[in-house]
XYZ file of C-alpha atoms in Angstrom:
332
model
C -17.184 -52.270 59.539
C -16.852 -50.141 56.405
C -14.349 -47.351 55.851
C -16.941 -44.613 56.392
C -17.890 -46.002 59.790
C -14.235 -46.310 60.805
C -13.563 -42.641 60.036
C -16.708 -41.448 61.819
C -16.205 -43.306 65.088
C -13.612 -42.195 67.672
C -10.701 -44.495 68.335
C -10.620 -43.318 71.960
C -13.729 -41.872 73.611
C -13.317 -40.632 77.184
C -16.499 -39.661 79.044
C -16.802 -38.087 82.496
C -13.431 -39.307 83.737
C -12.892 -38.413 87.394
C -9.714 -39.332 89.299
C -9.354 -38.791 93.027
C -6.673 -39.089 95.709
C -7.655 -39.498 99.364
C -5.749 -37.181 101.707
C -5.939 -36.345 105.408
C -7.751 -33.143 104.456
C -10.300 -34.788 102.187
C -10.663 -36.117 98.656
C -8.497 -34.387 96.076
C -9.941 -34.535 92.566
C -6.982 -34.418 90.172
C -9.262 -34.820 87.139
C -12.952 -33.969 87.328
C -15.527 -34.943 84.688
C -13.027 -34.940 81.806
C -14.351 -35.876 78.358
C -12.663 -35.939 74.955
C -12.291 -38.170 71.921
C -9.726 -38.762 69.199
C -9.827 -40.423 65.802
C -7.248 -42.406 63.872
C -4.416 -40.289 62.485
C -5.263 -37.222 64.585
C -3.381 -35.472 67.393
C -5.143 -34.112 70.469
C -3.320 -31.738 72.799
C -3.989 -31.517 76.542
C -2.653 -28.150 77.654
C -2.499 -26.244 80.928
C -0.202 -25.184 83.746
C 1.708 -27.737 85.812
C -0.535 -29.588 88.244
C -3.732 -29.049 86.267
C -4.417 -32.777 85.803
C -2.983 -33.483 82.362
C -0.570 -36.253 83.293
C -2.902 -38.031 85.697
C -5.589 -38.018 83.000
C -3.158 -39.653 80.595
C -2.165 -42.311 83.133
C -5.797 -43.026 83.970
C -6.482 -44.055 80.377
C -4.277 -47.114 80.909
C -5.188 -47.757 84.534
C -1.852 -46.397 85.755
C -3.066 -43.912 88.370
C -0.459 -44.010 91.165
C -1.597 -45.371 94.542
C -3.628 -44.333 96.487
C -5.372 -42.576 93.619
C -8.219 -44.215 91.735
C -10.657 -43.618 88.907
C -13.897 -42.709 90.661
C -16.232 -42.484 87.684
C -16.397 -42.210 83.919
C -15.647 -44.409 80.926
C -12.595 -44.934 78.702
C -13.994 -46.222 75.432
C -11.441 -48.077 73.333
C -12.316 -50.089 70.217
C -15.778 -50.908 71.473
C -14.950 -51.681 75.106
C -14.523 -49.730 78.323
C -10.964 -49.929 79.625
C -12.127 -48.711 83.024
C -13.885 -52.024 83.599
C -11.168 -54.148 81.962
C -9.253 -56.713 84.006
C -5.571 -56.221 84.760
C -4.733 -58.916 82.208
C -6.804 -57.156 79.546
C -5.074 -53.872 80.353
C -1.642 -55.518 80.068
C -2.625 -56.791 76.626
C -3.597 -53.256 75.578
C -0.570 -51.464 77.064
C 2.278 -51.284 74.605
C 0.541 -53.361 71.942
C -2.459 -51.136 71.188
C -1.752 -48.045 73.292
C 1.808 -46.958 74.104
C 2.992 -44.197 76.384
C 6.028 -41.932 76.371
C 6.547 -40.721 79.931
C 7.727 -37.236 80.843
C 11.089 -38.254 82.287
C 12.947 -40.887 80.240
C 15.605 -41.147 82.949
C 13.067 -42.622 85.358
C 11.372 -44.761 82.712
C 14.439 -46.491 81.275
C 16.043 -49.158 83.455
C 19.552 -47.901 84.357
C 21.048 -51.398 84.785
C 20.087 -52.751 81.346
C 21.506 -51.679 78.016
C 19.333 -49.998 75.403
C 19.571 -53.141 73.267
C 18.397 -55.357 76.128
C 15.410 -53.124 76.835
C 14.349 -52.864 73.209
C 14.973 -56.552 72.618
C 12.869 -57.624 75.585
C 10.017 -55.376 74.441
C 10.073 -56.903 70.968
C 10.298 -60.474 72.239
C 7.480 -60.077 74.757
C 5.091 -58.005 72.653
C 5.740 -59.405 69.191
C 7.140 -62.857 69.968
C 10.383 -62.228 68.085
C 13.426 -64.437 68.523
C 16.586 -62.876 69.933
C 18.398 -62.342 66.600
C 15.288 -60.967 64.914
C 14.611 -58.651 67.857
C 18.180 -57.310 67.740
C 17.904 -56.529 64.025
C 14.553 -54.812 64.586
C 15.998 -52.836 67.517
C 18.684 -51.427 65.214
C 15.994 -50.465 62.691
C 13.975 -48.705 65.394
C 16.953 -46.714 66.672
C 17.745 -45.671 63.126
C 14.074 -44.793 62.613
C 14.138 -42.371 65.542
C 17.350 -40.760 64.346
C 19.975 -42.197 66.707
C 23.365 -42.297 64.973
C 25.532 -45.445 65.053
C 22.424 -47.392 66.049
C 24.066 -50.811 66.174
C 26.791 -49.551 68.486
C 24.241 -47.783 70.691
C 22.566 -51.086 71.524
C 25.353 -51.650 74.044
C 24.919 -48.206 75.660
C 23.235 -47.648 78.995
C 20.715 -44.811 79.562
C 23.181 -42.664 81.515
C 25.535 -42.708 78.516
C 22.975 -40.987 76.289
C 21.955 -37.328 76.111
C 18.458 -36.268 77.165
C 17.345 -36.006 73.555
C 18.674 -39.470 72.726
C 16.991 -40.994 75.794
C 13.710 -39.445 74.662
C 14.212 -40.971 71.218
C 14.810 -44.375 72.798
C 11.542 -43.984 74.712
C 9.762 -43.237 71.441
C 11.426 -46.261 69.813
C 10.131 -48.443 72.662
C 6.675 -46.893 72.341
C 6.315 -47.425 68.586
C 7.975 -50.857 68.500
C 4.654 -52.698 68.246
C 3.050 -50.097 65.926
C 0.363 -49.015 68.412
C -2.897 -47.458 67.312
C -2.558 -44.704 69.932
C 0.473 -42.984 71.464
C 0.147 -41.127 74.768
C 2.970 -38.583 74.948
C 3.469 -36.854 78.303
C 5.575 -33.714 77.800
C 7.874 -35.466 75.287
C 9.868 -32.292 74.571
C 10.250 -30.925 78.115
C 13.814 -29.900 79.084
C 15.036 -30.323 75.497
C 16.489 -27.456 73.499
C 14.441 -25.983 70.661
C 16.301 -27.871 67.921
C 15.781 -31.256 69.600
C 12.135 -30.359 70.330
C 11.531 -29.785 66.645
C 13.235 -33.058 65.722
C 11.041 -34.978 68.190
C 7.855 -33.376 66.823
C 8.884 -34.114 63.233
C 9.625 -37.707 64.226
C 6.164 -38.132 65.784
C 4.513 -36.641 62.684
C 6.477 -38.943 60.406
C 5.535 -42.052 62.396
C 1.919 -40.905 62.473
C 1.843 -40.364 58.704
C 3.416 -43.783 58.154
C 1.192 -45.802 60.512
C -2.011 -43.778 61.013
C -1.329 -43.729 64.751
C -3.369 -41.288 66.846
C -1.563 -39.177 69.453
C -2.638 -37.562 72.725
C 0.037 -34.983 73.490
C 0.348 -33.433 76.948
C 2.185 -30.122 77.110
C 2.237 -26.755 78.847
C 3.927 -25.246 75.767
C 1.411 -23.612 73.421
C 4.057 -23.437 70.696
C 4.342 -27.231 70.722
C 0.549 -27.587 70.809
C 0.081 -25.180 67.895
C 2.627 -27.011 65.766
C 1.653 -30.594 66.529
C -2.065 -30.788 67.334
C -5.317 -30.944 65.380
C -7.545 -30.465 68.447
C -6.916 -28.969 71.878
C -8.447 -29.489 75.313
C -7.491 -26.846 77.900
C -7.321 -28.036 81.524
C -7.234 -26.111 84.784
C -7.547 -27.454 88.338
C -8.608 -30.842 86.988
C -11.372 -29.372 84.820
C -11.781 -28.878 81.094
C -12.254 -25.170 80.390
C -12.143 -25.075 76.595
C -12.075 -27.533 73.728
C -11.917 -27.303 69.966
C -9.754 -27.264 66.819
C -6.236 -26.093 67.625
C -6.337 -23.155 65.230
C -9.679 -21.904 66.515
C -8.812 -22.275 70.203
C -5.462 -20.502 69.888
C -6.725 -17.721 67.585
C -10.161 -17.127 69.083
C -9.875 -18.315 72.678
C -13.243 -18.132 74.419
C -12.272 -18.875 78.034
C -10.355 -16.214 79.994
C -7.847 -18.852 81.119
C -7.070 -19.874 77.544
C -6.706 -16.199 76.643
C -4.280 -15.865 79.542
C -2.208 -18.814 78.330
C -2.012 -17.325 74.831
C -1.080 -13.873 76.177
C 1.669 -15.444 78.319
C 3.511 -16.813 75.267
C 6.579 -14.667 74.490
C 6.090 -12.928 71.116
C 8.286 -13.904 68.195
C 9.352 -10.280 67.710
C 9.370 -8.690 71.195
C 10.434 -5.265 69.931
C 7.255 -4.893 67.923
C 4.814 -6.259 70.488
C 3.622 -5.649 74.005
C 5.473 -8.704 75.270
C 4.307 -11.714 77.217
C 1.752 -11.085 79.964
C 1.787 -13.717 82.752
C -1.463 -14.844 84.344
C -1.860 -13.173 87.725
C -1.939 -15.326 90.845
C -1.245 -19.016 91.343
C -3.143 -22.225 90.533
C -5.503 -23.147 93.375
C -5.195 -25.781 96.060
C -7.342 -28.626 94.713
C -8.676 -29.228 98.220
C -9.890 -25.629 98.506
C -11.524 -24.903 95.159
C -14.053 -22.087 95.005
C -17.627 -22.895 93.964
C -18.360 -22.692 90.265
C -15.418 -21.797 88.026
C -12.056 -22.683 89.619
C -10.339 -19.924 87.605
C -12.523 -17.156 89.051
C -9.998 -15.972 91.711
C -7.471 -15.220 88.944
C -9.910 -14.100 86.252
C -9.989 -10.408 85.240
C -13.640 -10.783 84.200
C -14.893 -12.580 87.318
C -18.213 -11.593 88.905
C -20.366 -13.081 91.655
C -22.200 -15.081 88.987
C -19.064 -17.167 88.381
C -19.741 -19.043 91.642
C -22.790 -20.657 89.995
C -21.175 -21.644 86.663
C -22.006 -25.340 85.984
C -18.663 -25.952 84.199
C -20.273 -27.541 81.143
C -18.680 -26.940 77.750
C -20.886 -24.909 75.438
C -20.269 -22.634 72.496
C -21.362 -21.122 69.210
C -20.365 -24.314 67.383
C -20.418 -27.970 68.523
C -16.684 -28.195 67.826
C -15.406 -25.149 69.757
C -16.800 -24.916 73.273
C -15.970 -23.177 76.539
C -16.986 -23.545 80.184
C -17.325 -19.752 80.563
C -20.831 -18.503 79.663
C -19.937 -14.837 80.157
C -16.792 -14.210 78.107
C -15.628 -15.271 74.683
C -18.730 -15.523 72.525
C -17.751 -12.286 70.799
C -14.519 -13.970 69.673
C -16.475 -15.785 66.958
C-alpha cells in the first residue's frame, strides 16, 4: 500500500451502527444508524448533551456495550476488517494494542487495590511482552511523559492517593503504553479544572504529533471540541444531526440543535454579549421518540413537516452535512 492510498483511506470507518437495549417497555436504541470515519493523525469529536449516545457509541467500537445491550446492525471497519464480526479473541488483540480507550471516570477504571506501578507494569508485560525490570523503567518514562512529578516514587502510589487530574494522566499513560493507532477518549477532561483540562488536551496533541495516533474525543463541552478536534459529529437522542469540519460546524451550524449548543456556551466577555441561551426543554425519553426529527419538540423552527424528516445527512458540501432539510442552508 503506497503513501497516497494510506492517507486517502480511513483508519476507522463506522457505517450504520445501531446499538439497542431491551427494556420492559420495548427496545431502547441508544445509537441509531451512526456513521463516521477518521484518518491517521486526525481528531474527531462526538458532541451532544448527556445521554445522547456518545459513550455507548464509543464502547460499541470495541465490543464493550454493557449487558444487556448489543450492536443490532452496522459495521466497524478497522484496517480492512469489520470489528463487529470479530471473535472475542480478535477483539482482545485489538483492545489496548491497536485501539486504546480512556474512560470517563478514572476512579472506576483504575484498580484500587493495586499500585500505579503494578497496573502499568502488568499492561506493559501483557501487551508488549516486557520483562519486569524493563516494564518498570518504561512505566517511569510513561508517567514522566504524561507530566506526573516524581514519577519513580509515584509507582508505589495507589489511585486514591492521586488527585483527579493525576488519575486521568495515569489512564492516558496506560492507554498510550503500546502506542495505539487510535485513542478513544470518553470525556477525558470532565470534572477537571480549566488549567488541568488544558494540560490534558496539550498532552493528547503532543502524543498525537509524536505518534500519528488518531483520536475520537467524546465531550459535551464545545470549548474542548473547538480546541482539540478537526472534525465534529453532533449527536442527539442516539442520532447524528450534523457532521463536518470543526470550524465550519461551530461557525456555521446548519442544524437547529447545533445552533442551540453553540448559543448555550457562555461568552468569553459576558458584559459585551447577550449571554448564554440554554436550549429549551429536556432531552427526550428514547422509548418515546417522536416520528421524524427527535429534536422537533424542542426546536424553535419545528413544523408539521418535521415528522417526516428521513434523518439523512445532507448539505451544500459533501463535508458539512445536516439532518435538517429546512434550516441552515443559508448559513453557507
